[in-house]
Every structure is written in structure tokens, then in C-alpha cells.
């Protein structure tokens, strides 16, 4: 789900895009999971886009940023209704991953409570102390379809900035994946995937009905995931900002002296923010973001969210996508389009970023080319070694990962489109997007959407994105 540092990493390939993760055992993931399935036409294409699962988690997040802008204390309340019986709840602590801790970030869980809770404890998963996972053991097995409520108190220490998903710099703080992240894949179970040294994401999380609040020094502006309300009144030098997103897998927050601008496109409210001293213009950024939304919705269907918030951060590096929000640290138009494309691929159509990084990164990179400059390097990229469908622990290093998942993956999808014709390929991608909206997609879902296009399936199989098991029967 994110496009981090791609420019620096992939300069040789002139890629504008980002990063994500893949499958150790794809057979474990079902082709269909639990969002509300729409009815279909004769070709198996949904008549309308799937809606979020009514039984999805309900998450309340309260963050409080201290006066020094480096410590966030928080409370997370989760109402979880599993579709399989569970004995525990597993949360992923993304800030404890290798590249985030290198900058001094750390997330600790200070307390856990709930009627069904027996205890909580950390598991390493290859992350730094105190661990990459926090596991809440339940007193009894929770049957499928029954709910439990768990509350976590946590403390997030922000490191020294740089282009990371969380950090603090002069007068600004930001945190994304900054709270314990419910690591549930409907139909599959808990994701305990190891953290890796690569810069891409390794998480999977269900779309949750998410309400959040951020309390911060009153003179600063908060830009975050969700449809934001007007800030509350100043009390003791602080103000509270709130928002709601009906289906968010994760959230991002940026707090600083932002100058903001707003525009509306296709009923979507776009809010951008630039910091003092930035050479960017908030209005111009809003216009560029709106243009990206328009171009992408022309190919992929309606934008998934009611709002999109784009805070421009100080460090140059790329962009990182979050549901209805983008942490942007690049003036490159390709990066912006790539991150906006992630609202469909990762935000709405979810994936295991450890097991199947190509499902969000190859598609987001592809969307850049389909809506922008025609790619001139397709044949060369498609000839690269490596399986597009590799998992995050299958790539030797960042350049190998980026060239295979972004570069070759993009070339693969462009080639498949060229072979079968843009109109039918775009229609098939729309089918896939609409069928798997708000769920966790798998490679088999892509295979199913391309069922009638054997030449496209052959390209994806040849590039190592689809295994024989992923092909329609
Ligand atoms: Zn990306």
C-alpha cells in the first residue's frame, strides 16, 4: 500500500511509484471473502460495486499529541466480529518495524481491557523491541459471528522524521499506521507475517468503520483520514479534531501549521495542506489531486471515498497512501497519480501486502501509465527476471523488489491490455474492482476477472503473477 522512496530506489527505471508485500502460501487465501456480494450479469461481472461488510470491525481511535510534538498517547476501541472462531486478537505494530525504528519510532501497548480479555503480550515477528505484534488472548473461544470489544491504551514515540510513515520535524508531526492495526484477513485468519528489511508494507487489515479524534496544540491544523468535522473550541491551548471513515483499513494523521485549500471533484471533497516555507501551493496541489481523481475514475469507476486529504510533508521521497489520505513528499505528478490510484488498489480493494504486494503496487503503477504518458519501456521491463507475484520475503533487496513488482508488474498489465484490447481489459479490471471492493483480494480474483481473456491470463502467468492455482477452472 504504498509508494515509498520509489523515485530514489528506481531512478534507473524511471519509475514514479511505490511498494507493498506477498504470499508464502496462496492456497491459504480463498478467492472470495466476506464483503456483501452484489448480483452479477451473464459474464460474472457485478451489477454494482460490492458494499462494505455490515459485520466489519468498528474502530474508535483517540490520539493526543504532546506539546513537543513527539509523543502521542492513544486509546483504541475495537468491536470485532470474526467470520471464523478465534481465541485471540492479533494487532500489528507497524512503527516497530525495521525502517521505522531506525529513526526512533516506537509503539508500546500500555494496557488492554475488555470483558472477554484474559491477557495481552508481544510477539517479535522480526521487529524491534517490544515486538511487531501484540496478541490479546481471550478467556474463551469467540465463535464466528459473535462480537467482542477490546480496548487498548498505547503510546507512540515519534522519531526524527525523514520520509517515513511516521515522524516529527520542525513544527510538524505525522503518524500513519501509528496505532495497533487489527491483523485479520476474513476467511483466512490472523496475519503474523514477519517484518522485512524492504521499504514496502507487510500488513493486511480489514476495512473497518472508523471514527477518530486527534487532540493537539490549538495553533496547529490536523489533516487526517476520513471526513473531518470542524475542530472543537480551544481549551487550555489545545483543540480536538474528529473524523469518520465508514471503511478504513488504517489511518494517517498529520499535524502542523498547514495552509489548506479545498476543491470538489465528482462529489469528492479534496483538502490539501502545505507547511510554512514550502515552495508548494495548496490550491495548485488541490487542482492536481482533483485532476488525478478525474482521470483515474474514468478508468476505474467512482472514487472510493467521500473525501481525500493530502498533507505535503517536508522531506522529499515519494508518497505513502492511506485510506482517503496521502502523505505526500514529492512534487512528481506520477507519484501523486500513483498514490491516488492506491485509493482503489489497497484502500478499497484490499490485499495482503506481505503475501501479494503486486495486487496494489503493480496496479497502482499501471494506473499511472493508463491515465498518463504511454510507457516506452514496457518490453524491457517485462523481460526482467523475477516473479511479479512474489511475497515480501522473496525479494533480495529494494531495487529487486521495486523493479519486479512496480516495473515488471506495470509492464505486465500494460501488455495484457494491449493484447486483448483496452476496452475489454478495462472492463475486466472494473469487474475485479467492483467484485472485491472493501474485501481482501487474492491473485485468484484477478484470474477470475480475466476468465474470458486467455491472452491476458497468459501474460500474467508468464510474468509470475498468477500460479496455475489462480487460474479460473
Ligand atoms: Zn505504491
XYZ file of C-alpha atoms and ligand atoms in Angstrom:
474
model
C 0.000 0.000 0.000
C 2.433 2.490 -0.525
C 4.768 4.165 -2.667
C 7.707 4.912 -0.609
C 11.061 6.137 -1.798
C 10.297 4.752 -5.188
C 11.893 7.626 -7.010
C 15.200 7.246 -5.285
C 15.184 3.480 -5.478
C 14.044 3.160 -9.002
C 15.718 6.071 -10.673
C 17.346 3.774 -13.166
C 13.954 2.525 -14.200
C 12.338 5.956 -14.147
C 9.517 4.586 -12.061
C 7.301 7.017 -10.278
C 5.625 4.551 -7.948
C 5.837 2.774 -4.567
C 5.941 -0.501 -2.550
C 3.979 -3.376 -0.784
C 4.044 -7.362 0.080
C 3.264 -11.082 -0.994
C 2.176 -14.770 -0.423
C 4.063 -17.566 1.169
C 1.098 -19.834 0.598
C -1.518 -18.506 -1.718
C -3.620 -21.601 -1.394
C -4.477 -20.475 2.136
C -6.338 -17.470 0.794
C -9.818 -18.019 -0.574
C -10.934 -16.466 -3.823
C -13.882 -14.929 -2.077
C -14.156 -13.372 1.343
C -16.771 -11.596 3.283
C -17.947 -8.327 1.818
C -21.568 -8.033 0.777
C -21.546 -9.736 -2.640
C -23.561 -7.988 -5.355
C -25.515 -9.845 -8.033
C -23.778 -10.358 -11.354
C -24.509 -10.209 -15.056
C -24.110 -13.083 -17.536
C -20.334 -12.613 -17.702
C -19.999 -12.819 -13.911
C -19.387 -9.095 -13.582
C -21.130 -7.442 -10.620
C -24.064 -5.201 -11.486
C -22.900 -2.804 -8.839
C -19.854 -2.327 -6.654
C -19.755 -4.510 -3.531
C -20.503 -2.669 -0.309
C -18.505 -2.915 2.916
C -19.254 -5.954 5.065
C -22.003 -4.995 7.548
C -20.185 -7.120 10.162
C -16.854 -5.331 9.641
C -14.896 -4.162 12.699
C -15.854 -0.894 14.373
C -12.756 1.039 15.442
C -12.565 4.159 17.594
C -9.198 5.886 17.811
C -8.368 8.764 20.141
C -4.926 10.329 19.740
C -3.385 13.075 21.885
C -0.200 14.779 20.686
C 2.007 16.390 23.327
C 3.255 19.997 23.227
C 6.691 18.881 21.929
C 5.000 17.104 19.002
C 6.904 13.879 19.618
C 4.703 11.727 21.864
C 1.223 10.513 21.033
C -0.869 8.799 23.677
C -3.898 6.973 22.470
C -6.864 4.743 23.113
C -8.184 2.283 20.570
C -11.522 0.544 20.970
C -12.277 -2.311 18.598
C -15.549 -4.185 18.248
C -14.590 -7.310 16.329
C -16.949 -9.904 14.846
C -14.858 -12.695 13.319
C -16.088 -14.848 10.452
C -14.094 -17.784 11.896
C -13.832 -18.833 15.562
C -10.914 -17.146 17.365
C -9.108 -17.462 20.710
C -7.149 -14.242 20.366
C -6.895 -10.891 18.628
C -3.645 -10.035 16.849
C -2.562 -6.434 16.260
C 0.360 -5.399 14.063
C 2.651 -2.706 15.486
C 3.952 -1.177 12.257
C 6.080 1.539 13.967
C 8.269 -1.208 15.455
C 9.332 -2.446 12.006
C 12.981 -2.156 10.979
C 12.971 1.060 8.964
C 10.625 2.918 11.338
C 12.589 2.063 14.495
C 15.817 3.103 12.793
C 14.512 6.664 13.052
C 13.498 6.335 16.685
C 9.814 5.499 16.300
C 8.261 3.102 18.800
C 4.757 1.892 19.636
C 4.004 0.326 23.021
C 0.728 -1.047 24.345
C 0.315 0.099 27.933
C -2.913 -1.644 28.873
C -5.594 -3.903 27.421
C -9.114 -4.393 28.721
C -12.410 -5.971 27.711
C -14.941 -8.408 29.185
C -13.513 -11.340 27.191
C -9.824 -10.475 27.612
C -7.529 -12.824 29.532
C -4.208 -11.082 28.871
C -2.083 -9.305 26.293
C 1.518 -9.838 25.216
C 4.025 -9.068 22.468
C 5.396 -11.306 19.730
C 8.557 -10.324 17.858
C 7.698 -11.149 14.195
C 11.183 -9.915 13.344
C 10.514 -6.376 14.598
C 12.327 -4.325 17.234
C 11.577 -4.359 20.972
C 8.893 -4.558 22.272
C 7.759 -6.525 19.199
C 5.920 -6.362 15.918
C 2.688 -7.974 17.091
C 0.506 -7.508 20.159
C -1.622 -10.553 20.911
C -4.708 -10.307 23.088
C -5.653 -13.734 24.455
C -9.363 -14.223 25.075
C -10.738 -16.059 28.120
C -12.826 -18.325 25.857
C -13.159 -19.117 22.180
C -15.213 -16.477 20.375
C -17.474 -18.219 17.830
C -17.810 -16.893 14.286
C -20.454 -14.207 14.079
C -20.218 -13.178 17.743
C -18.649 -9.907 18.807
C -16.132 -8.853 21.382
C -14.955 -5.409 22.407
C -11.332 -4.755 23.293
C -9.718 -1.521 24.403
C -6.004 -0.793 24.082
C -4.102 2.092 25.675
C -0.921 2.884 23.768
C 1.983 5.294 23.499
C 3.615 6.228 20.218
C 7.020 7.877 20.221
C 7.778 9.743 17.003
C 11.302 9.652 15.621
C 13.213 12.262 13.725
C 11.200 12.457 10.535
C 12.655 11.681 7.139
C 10.410 10.064 4.597
C 8.746 7.522 6.838
C 5.154 6.771 7.629
C 5.646 8.474 10.951
C 7.947 11.108 12.349
C 8.393 14.646 13.590
C 10.259 17.628 12.134
C 10.307 21.344 12.912
C 6.689 22.322 13.623
C 5.097 19.219 12.146
C 4.321 15.656 13.209
C 2.716 12.844 11.304
C 1.809 9.275 12.040
C 0.227 6.638 9.846
C -0.168 3.005 10.902
C 0.533 4.652 14.274
C -1.968 2.623 16.295
C -2.174 -1.167 16.774
C -3.566 -2.496 13.488
C -6.094 -5.346 13.579
C -4.318 -8.045 11.536
C -7.364 -10.024 10.389
C -7.899 -11.428 6.935
C -11.541 -12.512 6.591
C -11.833 -16.153 5.609
C -8.162 -16.779 6.418
C -7.370 -15.677 9.967
C -4.669 -13.694 11.755
C -1.689 -12.419 9.783
C 1.567 -12.956 11.656
C 3.800 -12.248 8.654
C 7.371 -11.294 9.514
C 8.637 -7.758 9.107
C 11.233 -7.456 6.348
C 14.106 -5.116 5.557
C 12.454 -3.849 2.391
C 10.769 -0.446 2.494
C 7.322 -1.723 1.484
C 4.372 -2.596 3.654
C 3.757 -6.023 5.174
C 0.319 -5.565 6.714
C -3.153 -6.829 5.936
C -6.186 -5.406 7.694
C -9.936 -5.402 7.153
C -11.839 -2.261 6.189
C -13.305 -1.022 9.478
C -15.962 1.534 10.350
C -13.531 4.041 11.821
C -14.063 7.112 13.976
C -11.073 9.108 15.169
C -10.147 12.134 17.213
C -6.859 13.999 17.480
C -6.136 16.480 20.263
C -3.187 18.768 19.515
C -1.809 22.232 20.270
C -4.532 24.710 19.287
C -2.419 26.710 16.827
C -1.875 23.666 14.580
C -4.073 22.122 11.899
C -4.850 18.406 11.674
C -5.234 16.665 8.301
C -6.220 13.012 8.519
C -8.109 10.040 7.133
C -11.867 10.449 6.960
C -14.448 13.148 6.546
C -13.274 15.768 9.053
C -15.537 17.908 11.201
C -14.699 21.477 12.131
C -12.229 21.477 15.036
C -13.543 21.847 18.575
C -13.077 25.033 20.610
C -9.750 25.797 22.183
C -9.407 24.510 25.740
C -6.188 25.036 27.695
C -4.299 25.738 24.494
C -5.488 22.578 22.755
C -8.159 21.630 20.249
C -9.714 18.323 19.237
C -10.317 17.342 15.625
C -12.605 14.474 14.677
C -13.361 12.465 11.552
C -15.207 9.390 10.363
C -14.446 6.967 7.555
C -17.023 4.200 7.028
C -14.491 1.703 5.641
C -10.829 2.303 6.505
C -8.100 -0.321 6.817
C -5.759 2.075 8.586
C -5.465 5.798 9.251
C -2.975 8.605 8.797
C -2.662 11.897 10.690
C -0.544 14.998 10.028
C -0.371 17.924 12.474
C 1.293 21.218 11.588
C 0.794 24.881 10.677
C -0.721 23.869 7.361
C -2.133 26.369 4.915
C -5.029 24.464 3.424
C -7.050 24.556 0.226
C -10.199 22.727 -0.774
C -11.802 21.770 -4.023
C -14.510 19.377 -5.112
C -14.489 16.919 -7.993
C -17.176 14.334 -8.834
C -18.687 14.918 -5.383
C -15.356 14.218 -3.638
C -14.002 16.908 -1.313
C -10.246 17.293 -1.702
C -8.291 19.052 1.061
C -4.593 19.777 0.721
C -2.136 21.378 3.128
C 1.315 22.930 2.787
C 3.685 23.970 5.561
C 5.271 27.397 6.108
C 8.374 27.770 3.978
C 7.234 25.171 1.467
C 7.540 26.119 -2.179
C 4.261 24.340 -2.887
C 0.904 25.989 -3.331
C -2.062 24.329 -1.595
C -4.551 25.437 -4.282
C -2.407 24.096 -7.059
C -1.942 20.784 -5.247
C -5.714 20.548 -4.784
C -6.211 21.096 -8.517
C -3.617 18.464 -9.395
C -5.200 15.983 -6.979
C -8.665 16.623 -8.398
C -7.347 16.084 -11.925
C -5.834 12.742 -10.866
C -9.153 11.662 -9.340
C -10.985 12.559 -12.536
C -8.599 10.719 -14.808
C -8.497 7.593 -12.657
C -12.263 7.402 -12.099
C -12.688 7.458 -15.861
C -10.889 4.099 -15.999
C -11.550 2.520 -12.593
C -15.021 3.753 -11.681
C -16.140 6.126 -8.923
C -13.578 7.308 -6.369
C -13.953 5.092 -3.282
C -14.239 7.790 -0.600
C -16.226 10.964 0.043
C -13.056 12.908 0.822
C -9.327 12.882 0.111
C -6.793 14.696 2.293
C -3.279 15.403 1.044
C -0.805 16.971 3.501
C 2.513 17.857 1.829
C 5.371 16.877 4.139
C 8.833 18.400 4.288
C 11.097 15.535 3.253
C 11.427 14.591 -0.365
C 10.986 10.923 -1.091
C 7.672 9.952 -2.618
C 4.258 9.340 -1.181
C 2.526 6.918 1.147
C -1.109 6.049 0.655
C -3.650 5.622 3.423
C -7.404 5.341 3.193
C -8.734 8.715 1.991
C -5.412 10.351 2.827
C -1.958 10.603 1.265
C 1.271 11.614 2.978
C 2.927 13.357 0.068
C 6.628 14.150 -0.060
C 7.204 14.624 -3.769
C 6.272 17.162 -6.424
C 6.271 14.462 -9.100
C 2.878 14.185 -10.797
C 3.371 10.470 -11.381
C 3.769 9.911 -7.629
C 0.533 11.799 -6.954
C -1.397 9.768 -9.541
C 0.128 6.560 -8.168
C -0.978 7.378 -4.613
C -4.460 8.379 -5.723
C -4.698 5.068 -7.639
C -3.966 3.286 -4.354
C -7.367 4.501 -3.099
C -8.814 1.819 -5.384
C -5.949 -0.685 -5.054
C -5.232 -1.164 -1.331
C -7.763 1.320 0.088
C -10.899 -0.183 -1.430
C -9.699 -3.469 -2.943
C -7.544 -4.677 -0.074
C -4.718 -7.195 -0.237
C -2.142 -8.851 1.939
C 0.754 -6.513 1.405
C 3.098 -9.230 2.615
C 1.729 -12.068 0.503
C 0.570 -10.273 -2.666
C 2.289 -6.879 -2.950
C 1.646 -6.797 -6.682
C -2.114 -6.542 -6.187
C -1.736 -2.961 -5.034
C 1.657 -1.853 -6.375
C 1.554 -3.291 -9.894
C -1.980 -1.984 -10.378
C -1.178 1.483 -8.962
C 1.895 1.721 -11.214
C -0.162 0.516 -14.172
C -2.818 3.153 -13.455
C -0.157 5.859 -13.824
C 0.570 4.790 -17.391
C -3.016 4.125 -18.396
C -4.060 7.627 -17.387
C -0.864 9.454 -18.310
C 2.146 9.153 -20.538
C 2.306 5.925 -22.523
C 5.102 3.761 -21.156
C 8.033 3.376 -23.518
C 9.942 0.778 -21.570
C 7.333 -1.954 -21.408
C 9.163 -4.654 -23.356
C 12.406 -4.181 -21.427
C 10.664 -4.283 -18.042
C 8.570 -7.310 -18.928
C 11.759 -9.199 -19.793
C 13.224 -8.715 -16.299
C 13.838 -11.788 -14.163
C 11.674 -12.422 -11.128
C 8.063 -13.299 -10.406
C 5.725 -10.331 -10.171
C 3.660 -12.378 -7.699
C 6.489 -12.866 -5.189
C 5.930 -12.225 -1.474
C 7.796 -9.577 0.504
C 10.287 -12.120 1.809
C 11.104 -13.361 -1.696
C 12.907 -10.249 -2.975
C 16.639 -9.825 -2.324
C 16.612 -6.061 -1.842
C 14.663 -2.878 -2.516
C 15.829 -2.405 -6.114
C 14.883 -6.006 -6.959
C 11.503 -5.602 -5.320
C 10.741 -2.277 -6.995
C 11.847 -3.334 -10.462
C 9.832 -6.570 -10.298
C 6.619 -5.520 -8.538
C 6.360 -1.951 -9.829
C 8.222 -2.048 -13.126
C 7.634 -5.535 -14.440
C 4.165 -5.635 -12.851
C 3.147 -2.436 -14.598
C 4.591 -3.670 -17.910
C 2.750 -6.963 -17.497
C -0.639 -5.292 -17.077
C 0.007 -2.863 -19.953
C 1.000 -5.734 -22.213
C -2.072 -7.771 -21.273
C -4.232 -4.727 -22.051
C -2.537 -4.242 -25.392
C -3.003 -7.891 -26.346
C -6.721 -8.121 -25.689
C -7.719 -4.508 -26.344
C -8.124 -1.615 -23.942
C -11.922 -1.687 -23.773
C -12.330 -5.319 -22.734
C -9.327 -5.235 -20.414
C -10.550 -2.087 -18.662
C -13.980 -3.666 -18.297
C -12.417 -6.764 -16.726
C -10.413 -4.639 -14.271
C -13.608 -2.780 -13.372
C -15.267 -6.146 -12.721
C -12.438 -7.128 -10.399
C -12.530 -3.793 -8.574
C -16.306 -3.838 -8.136
C -16.441 -7.504 -7.108
C -13.700 -7.244 -4.476
C -14.419 -3.744 -3.176
C -13.808 -3.435 0.579
C -12.644 -7.056 0.801
C -9.164 -8.623 0.688
C -8.455 -9.677 -2.879
C -6.230 -12.540 -3.994
C -4.491 -13.344 -7.288
C -7.291 -15.831 -7.991
C -9.741 -12.915 -8.012
C -7.731 -11.296 -10.805
C -7.673 -14.643 -12.600
C -11.454 -14.903 -12.307
C -11.959 -11.393 -13.704
C -9.809 -12.242 -16.743
C -11.598 -15.555 -17.308
C -12.741 -14.639 -20.818
C -9.380 -13.169 -21.832
C -6.957 -16.104 -22.169
C -4.275 -13.974 -23.838
C -4.238 -11.653 -20.818
C -4.137 -14.589 -18.409
C -1.167 -15.975 -20.321
C 0.757 -12.714 -19.907
C 0.107 -12.650 -16.152
C 1.067 -16.288 -15.777
C 4.220 -15.836 -17.823
C 5.276 -12.893 -15.631
C 4.824 -14.944 -12.481
C 1.832 -13.047 -11.113
C -0.608 -15.946 -11.397
C 0.068 -19.571 -10.477
C -1.895 -22.407 -12.097
C -3.996 -22.454 -8.889
C -5.032 -18.853 -9.523
C -6.450 -19.550 -12.970
C -10.180 -19.957 -13.482
C -11.319 -23.556 -13.809
Zn 2.553 2.382 -4.335
